[in-house]
Each structure stands twice: as C-alpha cells, then as structure tokens.
C-alpha cells in the first residue's frame, strides 16, 4: 500500500459547529506532507480523527489501510504524535514524561539504543530534563513532546503545529530531525499555519479552510500561491519607470512607496531592473498564509470580510481562477 | 466603574451558584437542627438527661462541643455549632485558594497583574469579597436560628461566631496559597488546618471539667488554641460574649499581614515552598498507564489513609469510655443506636460502626478524587498523549478503576489497623480487633458503589464529573450519617448508599445490603467499561 493516510468526505460536528465539512486528505508513504490552514480550520480535529481520539460523523478515514477508530491501539504502535498544545504532568519531570510516553509507545525495547537517542535529542534540543512539568515554558513542553516523538522509531509522525513555541535556533534542530526521518523513509504529517515552514520541509501540501480542502499538490503545483510582495521607496521614480518592471501584479502606488507582487520563481529576473532603477529601501517578503487566503478564497468570506479584499486583487483572483482551471 | 469594583463583581459572578449552595446549605443545616432538637429533645427533662450523658462521654464532646446549659437554644448551639463552623471554614479556604493560588497556577493571575489592577489589588478584592461572603453566612445562620424560634440575641451572636470563624479560615486559605506552589497543595494545607482546628478543640472539649449541675462544662486549654474553639466560647444563647471573637480577628489580621508581606516579596507564580527538581529518568516501574495513575494519585491516597487511621484511633481509644458511659446510663445506647440505621448489637460494636461509616465516607471521597483525576487528565490534554500510544481507552479507564479500588481498600485498612492497634494498646485483646476489621469490610460496598457510579458519570457525562462527584458524596453523607440525627424522612435516608452498609454485630449480621451494593457496583462498572469503548476523548 502506497497511501498512508486517506480521508474522503470527512465530517465532524461539535454541536452546531461543523469542524470538518467533507475534508479530503491523502498522504503517500515516505513523504513529508504539509497540512496548512488558518487557526480553527480543522487541522487538530482531523488529526484527532486520524488518531482515533475522535470519531468522524461522516465520510471515511484510513491510516495504513486500517480504521483509526476501531484499530487505534494497533495503529498507535506505528505512530508518533506531537499535540498542538503540549501539556505535561505538573509533578513529573520532563525526563520522566519522555521515558513514560516512550515506554507506553513500546519504543524502549532496544534499551541501550533508546538511551542514546534520548541523550542525543536532549542535547540537541538543549532541554533540562530534571525540571518538573509545571515549571516548563510552552517551548520547553513542546521540546519534551518532540524528543519523545523522535526518540522511538515510527512509520508515521503526526506533528500538530510542532514549532509554534520554538525559537529559530530550535526550529533549525527540528528541521534537521524531520530531514533525518524523511531520509529514513518515514512518513510525516506536519500541520502548520506558517507557509514558509512548510515550504522548507514538505514534498506535498494540503491546504484546508473551514473544514474543507481547498488546495492539494506539490509545492511546484502550488507555485501560483506563493507570490512574493516587493516594495521600495519611490524616491522620485515616475509611474512610467515602475511600469517598465516586467511580470508584476497588483501594483499599488502611494505617496511614499511602490508595492507589487511577483511570482516567486520570477523574482530573480526582476533584480537587474531594480538595480538599474537604483531603488532604495527595498523589501521582499513572502506572503503570509492569511494574505493568501484573503486573495484566493475571498469569495467564501462573509460580506463584511470580503469588502476588505483590495479591489486590485479581484482582478488577480479572476486570473488565478483561470489558471487553476487550466491546472485541472 | 473602579478596578476594585470590577474585580469584586467578577468574583461574585464566578461563584454565584457555589455561593448560593454553600450559604443556603449551611443555613438549612442550622434550621434543620433546630427542628430536630425540638422534635427529639423537646422536654427539658429529656434534654437534661441527655446532656448529663454527654458530659460523661468524651466521644460526644469531641464530636459536638461542650454543653452550656439545659435550654433548647443552648442545646441547639451545643449540637450544631462546630459542624457549621467546619463547613464555613472549608467554604472559606476553598474560596480563598480558588481566587489566589488557583488563579496564579492557571496563569490567569498574570493576565490580571499586567493590567492596572496590578499584583496586590486582586488580593484586596478577594479579601473584601470573602469578608462580604462571611457577613452573608453569619446573617443567614442568625436568620435561620431566629426563624427556628430561638432567642434573637443569641442567634445574632451565633451568626457573628460563624462569620468570625469563616473569616479566620479565609486568611488561613490565603496564607496557604502563599506557601504552596499548586492549588491542590494549598487546598490540602488549608483543609488540614480546618480539620486540625476541629480536632484540637475536640481534645479540649473531651477533657473538659463538668460543672456541679452536669449541664455546663469548662473546656481544657486546648479549646482556646483553635479558631473554632473561640467561636464556641462566645457561649451564644447563654453568656452571649463576643470578646473571644477578637482572637479570631487578631489571627485573621496577623495572617493577612503575612500574606501581603510574602506576596510583596515573591514573583508572580512563585511560592514560599518552591518546587524541587525531579529525576532525569523515570523509574523502571513507571511504564504503564496504571503505574502513571498510581504515581499521580498516591500522595492524595496517603492523605486519606491518614484520615482513616485517625478515625480508627478514635474508636480504639474511646470505645472503653463509651462502654463505661453505657453501663452508667442505658440512654447512651439509645443515642448510639439512632446514629446507625437499624442498629442492634453491643454498644461498642455500634460505636465502632458509627465511626467506620465516617471512615467509609473518607474512602469514598478518596475514590471520588481518583475519578476526578482521570477527568483532569482528560481536560488538561495529558490523557490525549497517553491515548495516542498503544494504551486503549478501556485499559486507561481500568487503570484508574484499579487505583480507585486499591485506594478504598487502603483507607479502610488503615482505619481497621489503627483501630485494632489502639484497642490492643489500651489492653483490650478481646473481639475488638475482629470488630474493627468487620466494620471496615462493611464499608467496602458503599465506597465501591461511589467509585463505579462516578466512573459511569465520567464516561457518559464527562463535564459533570467533578460537580456531580462531590454533590453525590455530600448528599449521601448528609442523608446517611446525619439524616437520623436531624430527623429526615426514611425514604430520603434510604437514598444514601451509607444507609445500606451492613452493621457487623457478630454472627447475626445482615450483610444483604452490602452484597446488593457490591452487585450494583460491579454491573455499573461493567456498563462504564462497555460504554468507554465507544466514547471519544472529550476535553470540553
């Protein structure tokens, strides 16, 4: 079987709230799969269903071809999980929590190797394992969960926003570990609301919003989503000067600065022109996921939100829709 | 609106339901006891004879207080004030910790401290709020006594005494919150202080010297080192003396001053007794969900076991006194028999049973906390991590069941062992040892029923676990243990599992109630386990 996670038309209601509304998700063996969506989109709910901690109200979900609700224990032998909001036992030390959870997962049978793996990870993540759970910060609690997950081998790693409390240095360590897992052939489902994190690590990405899948594919396929914003001080440049810059979209010229967006793969072709214009205060920023959602899925926002979508990007959206249609 | 007013209203709004239950519960207890005393001991001669018995019986003095005269009003105060004081004390310590350490532990206090409210104003608000709550309790207790037809002046004094004791324990709770790092720890220390105050005045009252008329007693000095004792010494309905309450106020002021000194010194979230570092690696035994449940719960279990052992000690040391008192006057036996539903048998056996019903309540309370812990694990998210490993939902539940059962057995066992040892220590080698173990065994079914019933609540109505757990236990205790004393109707008393616990009286003991409860407990436990297979994780 080549597909590790398969979900079709997944539904989950909490009272009148539709947490999942016909969600589709497919993760292949051996890939690092980014699971993107704004807060409240249903990422954690999906993960809970996949772990058999919550039961789907409709649709189907399989993990390794098995039903996560009925075969939970069997599946958990192959899965390592890092929750989005890690809580620890207040009176157990971090080291104790790591050992306990690893033993419950059955990952400590190779006792000596486990001890070595644990020691290496504690060193890499710079964790003090003797502190009690109640005195750890959010980032340190997350480190405990990550060390636990990485200290025992698993076929599938489900990580729910694993870096939200880590500093950039520790994010680097985290990225290294994910690459190690990928090179060893494990499958990783990495949920996040930070696009750049997913871009660095993932082979394929699924984007969800309001409990539905809105995009799925390789990063190359989703390249049109990752349009970079460029801005610089006008500094006496005329509108005509700026119009000379090739392949730019969503141009906005106000008194002080010129702003526009560029397809991320065309950004290098832009640089000679910018050099020639001798621009000052140049700023090149990747788009945030929130901006993307506003730009690409603004139709689905409620009218109040939709009115916030800038006029210029409506045109871009139509173009996008055409582009999407041609992709399918 | 000023910041202080906002903080006060926030506290009031948060506690509104709890407050109503506590205040009216305490006032109703006062009202109930008046009507019960009127009904049972309406005529002065009967009261006088019962008081003369009490004077001769240290165990009654220990539980109730010292008599202060033969009038109906004075009798009511003697019978109920220490209970009211304990309830008011517990209400205040919970209130204090809820609005201090619990807030700090959860991080909410930090949110508030970052606003113009600062670090001190929330504490000031809690004190003012607590003081107002105590005024309300005092008022309602006084009104309840007046409504029951007691002397208004004495009722006012009794209300003042209740409020003053409550206020003292408000300060005790706030002080405990400064000492301990967790709300659990602070609640434990503060509740232990309430229990300690009750026990210390109990010793003083048990050692009291009777007056010539055998209707009055002068307590020993012990009673003067307990905040509850000070409340008793107002001698409401008799001397009506408010001056002992100055001691309550002085202790309150001293503790509050300490609270502000400590709070001014420390960081937000820190405590006087700071947490220690833990182990770098887990012990090799900590490798199953059962081991985890035990690891999380054993300190609490030890606490309840100490309580059980204290109860056991009481039977061992006091049984002789009881049997002596009974030889002196046969009415003691009647009073004891009224404590135990359907109780027959020797007085000593009845006395041991009466005390062990209370040990049984402790065991059930311990079991209740085990299930509540399971719910806390679920809400906090730690259960999610355990259940994401190869531990199944059912195995996780069974782990807590096992710990719950073991803790019940341990609490009852420590009571039985302490009772047997103390009986041996006073040179009583007779059947008392066997009676102790039989009385402990008799309490097993009711406690197990509480365990499995609450487990079913946890599985079926998770959000109700904590509230329903304590409510069921509280109602069962009031109906089963005190229902007879305050004259509740039979059907109400029959609702409590404790009413159906067997009373071991040698070979003719009727064990059927216990066997039935055991069967029901097993069926309920199986139902809970079966339902658990289909239950999802519920953190809401």
mmCIF file with all atom_site columns, N, CA, C and O in Angstrom, chain B residues 250-273:
data_model
loop_
_atom_site.group_PDB
_atom_site.id
_atom_site.type_symbol
_atom_site.label_atom_id
_atom_site.label_alt_id
_atom_site.label_comp_id
_atom_site.label_asym_id
_atom_site.label_entity_id
_atom_site.label_seq_id
_atom_site.pdbx_PDB_ins_code
_atom_site.Cartn_x
_atom_site.Cartn_y
_atom_site.Cartn_z
_atom_site.occupancy
_atom_site.B_iso_or_equiv
_atom_site.pdbx_formal_charge
_atom_site.auth_seq_id
_atom_site.auth_comp_id
_atom_site.auth_asym_id
_atom_site.auth_atom_id
_atom_site.pdbx_PDB_model_num
ATOM 1  N N  . UNK B 1 250 ? -7.864 38.951 65.460 1.00 0.00 ? 250 UNK B N  1
ATOM 2  C CA . UNK B 1 250 ? -6.425 39.187 65.593 1.00 0.00 ? 250 UNK B CA 1
ATOM 3  C C  . UNK B 1 250 ? -5.642 38.205 64.727 1.00 0.00 ? 250 UNK B C  1
ATOM 4  O O  . UNK B 1 250 ? -4.721 38.597 63.985 1.00 0.00 ? 250 UNK B O  1
ATOM 5  N N  . UNK B 1 251 ? -6.026 36.907 64.781 1.00 0.00 ? 251 UNK B N  1
ATOM 6  C CA . UNK B 1 251 ? -5.330 35.912 63.957 1.00 0.00 ? 251 UNK B CA 1
ATOM 7  C C  . UNK B 1 251 ? -5.513 36.230 62.475 1.00 0.00 ? 251 UNK B C  1
ATOM 8  O O  . UNK B 1 251 ? -4.569 36.134 61.679 1.00 0.00 ? 251 UNK B O  1
ATOM 9  N N  . UNK B 1 252 ? -6.747 36.614 62.113 1.00 0.00 ? 252 UNK B N  1
ATOM 10 C CA . UNK B 1 252 ? -7.014 36.981 60.720 1.00 0.00 ? 252 UNK B CA 1
ATOM 11 C C  . UNK B 1 252 ? -6.087 38.112 60.283 1.00 0.00 ? 252 UNK B C  1
ATOM 12 O O  . UNK B 1 252 ? -5.434 38.035 59.234 1.00 0.00 ? 252 UNK B O  1
ATOM 13 N N  . UNK B 1 253 ? -6.018 39.159 61.106 1.00 0.00 ? 253 UNK B N  1
ATOM 14 C CA . UNK B 1 253 ? -5.197 40.320 60.746 1.00 0.00 ? 253 UNK B CA 1
ATOM 15 C C  . UNK B 1 253 ? -3.732 39.911 60.623 1.00 0.00 ? 253 UNK B C  1
ATOM 16 O O  . UNK B 1 253 ? -3.040 40.310 59.668 1.00 0.00 ? 253 UNK B O  1
ATOM 17 N N  . UNK B 1 254 ? -3.252 39.091 61.554 1.00 0.00 ? 254 UNK B N  1
ATOM 18 C CA . UNK B 1 254 ? -1.850 38.682 61.519 1.00 0.00 ? 254 UNK B CA 1
ATOM 19 C C  . UNK B 1 254 ? -1.559 37.883 60.250 1.00 0.00 ? 254 UNK B C  1
ATOM 20 O O  . UNK B 1 254 ? -0.561 38.125 59.555 1.00 0.00 ? 254 UNK B O  1
ATOM 21 N N  . UNK B 1 255 ? -2.440 36.926 59.925 1.00 0.00 ? 255 UNK B N  1
ATOM 22 C CA . UNK B 1 255 ? -2.223 36.102 58.729 1.00 0.00 ? 255 UNK B CA 1
ATOM 23 C C  . UNK B 1 255 ? -2.268 36.952 57.460 1.00 0.00 ? 255 UNK B C  1
ATOM 24 O O  . UNK B 1 255 ? -1.451 36.781 56.551 1.00 0.00 ? 255 UNK B O  1
ATOM 25 N N  . UNK B 1 256 ? -3.221 37.889 57.416 1.00 0.00 ? 256 UNK B N  1
ATOM 26 C CA . UNK B 1 256 ? -3.335 38.728 56.218 1.00 0.00 ? 256 UNK B CA 1
ATOM 27 C C  . UNK B 1 256 ? -2.102 39.603 56.058 1.00 0.00 ? 256 UNK B C  1
ATOM 28 O O  . UNK B 1 256 ? -1.618 39.818 54.943 1.00 0.00 ? 256 UNK B O  1
ATOM 29 N N  . UNK B 1 257 ? -1.585 40.100 57.186 1.00 0.00 ? 257 UNK B N  1
ATOM 30 C CA . UNK B 1 257 ? -0.360 40.902 57.117 1.00 0.00 ? 257 UNK B CA 1
ATOM 31 C C  . UNK B 1 257 ? 0.775  40.061 56.532 1.00 0.00 ? 257 UNK B C  1
ATOM 32 O O  . UNK B 1 257 ? 1.506  40.496 55.640 1.00 0.00 ? 257 UNK B O  1
ATOM 33 N N  . UNK B 1 258 ? 0.876  38.811 57.008 1.00 0.00 ? 258 UNK B N  1
ATOM 34 C CA . UNK B 1 258 ? 1.888  37.894 56.480 1.00 0.00 ? 258 UNK B CA 1
ATOM 35 C C  . UNK B 1 258 ? 1.701  37.664 54.980 1.00 0.00 ? 258 UNK B C  1
ATOM 36 O O  . UNK B 1 258 ? 2.665  37.632 54.215 1.00 0.00 ? 258 UNK B O  1
ATOM 37 N N  . UNK B 1 259 ? 0.427  37.506 54.595 1.00 0.00 ? 259 UNK B N  1
ATOM 38 C CA . UNK B 1 259 ? 0.128  37.262 53.178 1.00 0.00 ? 259 UNK B CA 1
ATOM 39 C C  . UNK B 1 259 ? 0.673  38.406 52.340 1.00 0.00 ? 259 UNK B C  1
ATOM 40 O O  . UNK B 1 259 ? 1.348  38.187 51.325 1.00 0.00 ? 259 UNK B O  1
ATOM 41 N N  . UNK B 1 260 ? 0.420  39.657 52.787 1.00 0.00 ? 260 UNK B N  1
ATOM 42 C CA . UNK B 1 260 ? 0.869  40.789 51.974 1.00 0.00 ? 260 UNK B CA 1
ATOM 43 C C  . UNK B 1 260 ? 2.386  40.911 51.983 1.00 0.00 ? 260 UNK B C  1
ATOM 44 O O  . UNK B 1 260 ? 2.985  41.278 50.976 1.00 0.00 ? 260 UNK B O  1
ATOM 45 N N  . UNK B 1 261 ? 3.013  40.599 53.117 1.00 0.00 ? 261 UNK B N  1
ATOM 46 C CA . UNK B 1 261 ? 4.478  40.634 53.164 1.00 0.00 ? 261 UNK B CA 1
ATOM 47 C C  . UNK B 1 261 ? 5.041  39.616 52.162 1.00 0.00 ? 261 UNK B C  1
ATOM 48 O O  . UNK B 1 261 ? 5.896  39.938 51.333 1.00 0.00 ? 261 UNK B O  1
ATOM 49 N N  . UNK B 1 262 ? 4.519  38.364 52.227 1.00 0.00 ? 262 UNK B N  1
ATOM 50 C CA . UNK B 1 262 ? 5.029  37.312 51.339 1.00 0.00 ? 262 UNK B CA 1
ATOM 51 C C  . UNK B 1 262 ? 4.783  37.663 49.881 1.00 0.00 ? 262 UNK B C  1
ATOM 52 O O  . UNK B 1 262 ? 5.655  37.511 49.038 1.00 0.00 ? 262 UNK B O  1
ATOM 53 N N  . UNK B 1 263 ? 3.582  38.157 49.613 1.00 0.00 ? 263 UNK B N  1
ATOM 54 C CA . UNK B 1 263 ? 3.245  38.441 48.220 1.00 0.00 ? 263 UNK B CA 1
ATOM 55 C C  . UNK B 1 263 ? 4.088  39.591 47.684 1.00 0.00 ? 263 UNK B C  1
ATOM 56 O O  . UNK B 1 263 ? 4.449  39.608 46.504 1.00 0.00 ? 263 UNK B O  1
ATOM 57 N N  . UNK B 1 264 ? 4.427  40.536 48.565 1.00 0.00 ? 264 UNK B N  1
ATOM 58 C CA . UNK B 1 264 ? 5.260  41.653 48.147 1.00 0.00 ? 264 UNK B CA 1
ATOM 59 C C  . UNK B 1 264 ? 6.682  41.224 47.823 1.00 0.00 ? 264 UNK B C  1
ATOM 60 O O  . UNK B 1 264 ? 7.385  41.882 47.074 1.00 0.00 ? 264 UNK B O  1
ATOM 61 N N  . UNK B 1 265 ? 7.107  40.084 48.392 1.00 0.00 ? 265 UNK B N  1
ATOM 62 C CA . UNK B 1 265 ? 8.486  39.642 48.223 1.00 0.00 ? 265 UNK B CA 1
ATOM 63 C C  . UNK B 1 265 ? 8.689  38.782 46.986 1.00 0.00 ? 265 UNK B C  1
ATOM 64 O O  . UNK B 1 265 ? 9.755  38.771 46.403 1.00 0.00 ? 265 UNK B O  1
ATOM 65 N N  . UNK B 1 266 ? 7.648  38.035 46.620 1.00 0.00 ? 266 UNK B N  1
ATOM 66 C CA . UNK B 1 266 ? 7.897  36.957 45.658 1.00 0.00 ? 266 UNK B CA 1
ATOM 67 C C  . UNK B 1 266 ? 7.440  37.344 44.243 1.00 0.00 ? 266 UNK B C  1
ATOM 68 O O  . UNK B 1 266 ? 6.687  38.290 44.054 1.00 0.00 ? 266 UNK B O  1
ATOM 69 N N  . UNK B 1 267 ? 7.904  36.549 43.262 1.00 0.00 ? 267 UNK B N  1
ATOM 70 C CA . UNK B 1 267 ? 7.469  36.732 41.884 1.00 0.00 ? 267 UNK B CA 1
ATOM 71 C C  . UNK B 1 267 ? 6.071  36.166 41.726 1.00 0.00 ? 267 UNK B C  1
ATOM 72 O O  . UNK B 1 267 ? 5.653  35.306 42.501 1.00 0.00 ? 267 UNK B O  1
ATOM 73 N N  . UNK B 1 268 ? 5.378  36.632 40.691 1.00 0.00 ? 268 UNK B N  1
ATOM 74 C CA . UNK B 1 268 ? 4.083  36.042 40.371 1.00 0.00 ? 268 UNK B CA 1
ATOM 75 C C  . UNK B 1 268 ? 4.297  34.583 39.980 1.00 0.00 ? 268 UNK B C  1
ATOM 76 O O  . UNK B 1 268 ? 5.170  34.277 39.175 1.00 0.00 ? 268 UNK B O  1
ATOM 77 N N  . UNK B 1 269 ? 3.505  33.695 40.586 1.00 0.00 ? 269 UNK B N  1
ATOM 78 C CA . UNK B 1 269 ? 3.612  32.267 40.258 1.00 0.00 ? 269 UNK B CA 1
ATOM 79 C C  . UNK B 1 269 ? 4.565  31.507 41.166 1.00 0.00 ? 269 UNK B C  1
ATOM 80 O O  . UNK B 1 269 ? 4.521  30.300 41.241 1.00 0.00 ? 269 UNK B O  1
ATOM 81 N N  . UNK B 1 270 ? 5.458  32.223 41.880 1.00 0.00 ? 270 UNK B N  1
ATOM 82 C CA . UNK B 1 270 ? 6.380  31.540 42.779 1.00 0.00 ? 270 UNK B CA 1
ATOM 83 C C  . UNK B 1 270 ? 5.690  31.257 44.113 1.00 0.00 ? 270 UNK B C  1
ATOM 84 O O  . UNK B 1 270 ? 4.577  31.695 44.354 1.00 0.00 ? 270 UNK B O  1
ATOM 85 N N  . UNK B 1 271 ? 6.356  30.514 44.991 1.00 0.00 ? 271 UNK B N  1
ATOM 86 C CA . UNK B 1 271 ? 5.764  30.211 46.285 1.00 0.00 ? 271 UNK B CA 1
ATOM 87 C C  . UNK B 1 271 ? 6.868  30.105 47.318 1.00 0.00 ? 271 UNK B C  1
ATOM 88 O O  . UNK B 1 271 ? 8.042  29.984 46.972 1.00 0.00 ? 271 UNK B O  1
ATOM 89 N N  . UNK B 1 272 ? 6.468  30.156 48.601 1.00 0.00 ? 272 UNK B N  1
ATOM 90 C CA . UNK B 1 272 ? 7.462  30.103 49.667 1.00 0.00 ? 272 UNK B CA 1
ATOM 91 C C  . UNK B 1 272 ? 8.166  28.747 49.660 1.00 0.00 ? 272 UNK B C  1
ATOM 92 O O  . UNK B 1 272 ? 9.378  28.657 49.745 1.00 0.00 ? 272 UNK B O  1
ATOM 93 N N  . UNK B 1 273 ? 7.347  27.689 49.573 1.00 0.00 ? 273 UNK B N  1
ATOM 94 C CA . UNK B 1 273 ? 7.932  26.349 49.490 1.00 0.00 ? 273 UNK B CA 1
ATOM 95 C C  . UNK B 1 273 ? 8.028  26.013 48.005 1.00 0.00 ? 273 UNK B C  1
ATOM 96 O O  . UNK B 1 273 ? 7.055  25.636 47.388 1.00 0.00 ? 273 UNK B O  1
#
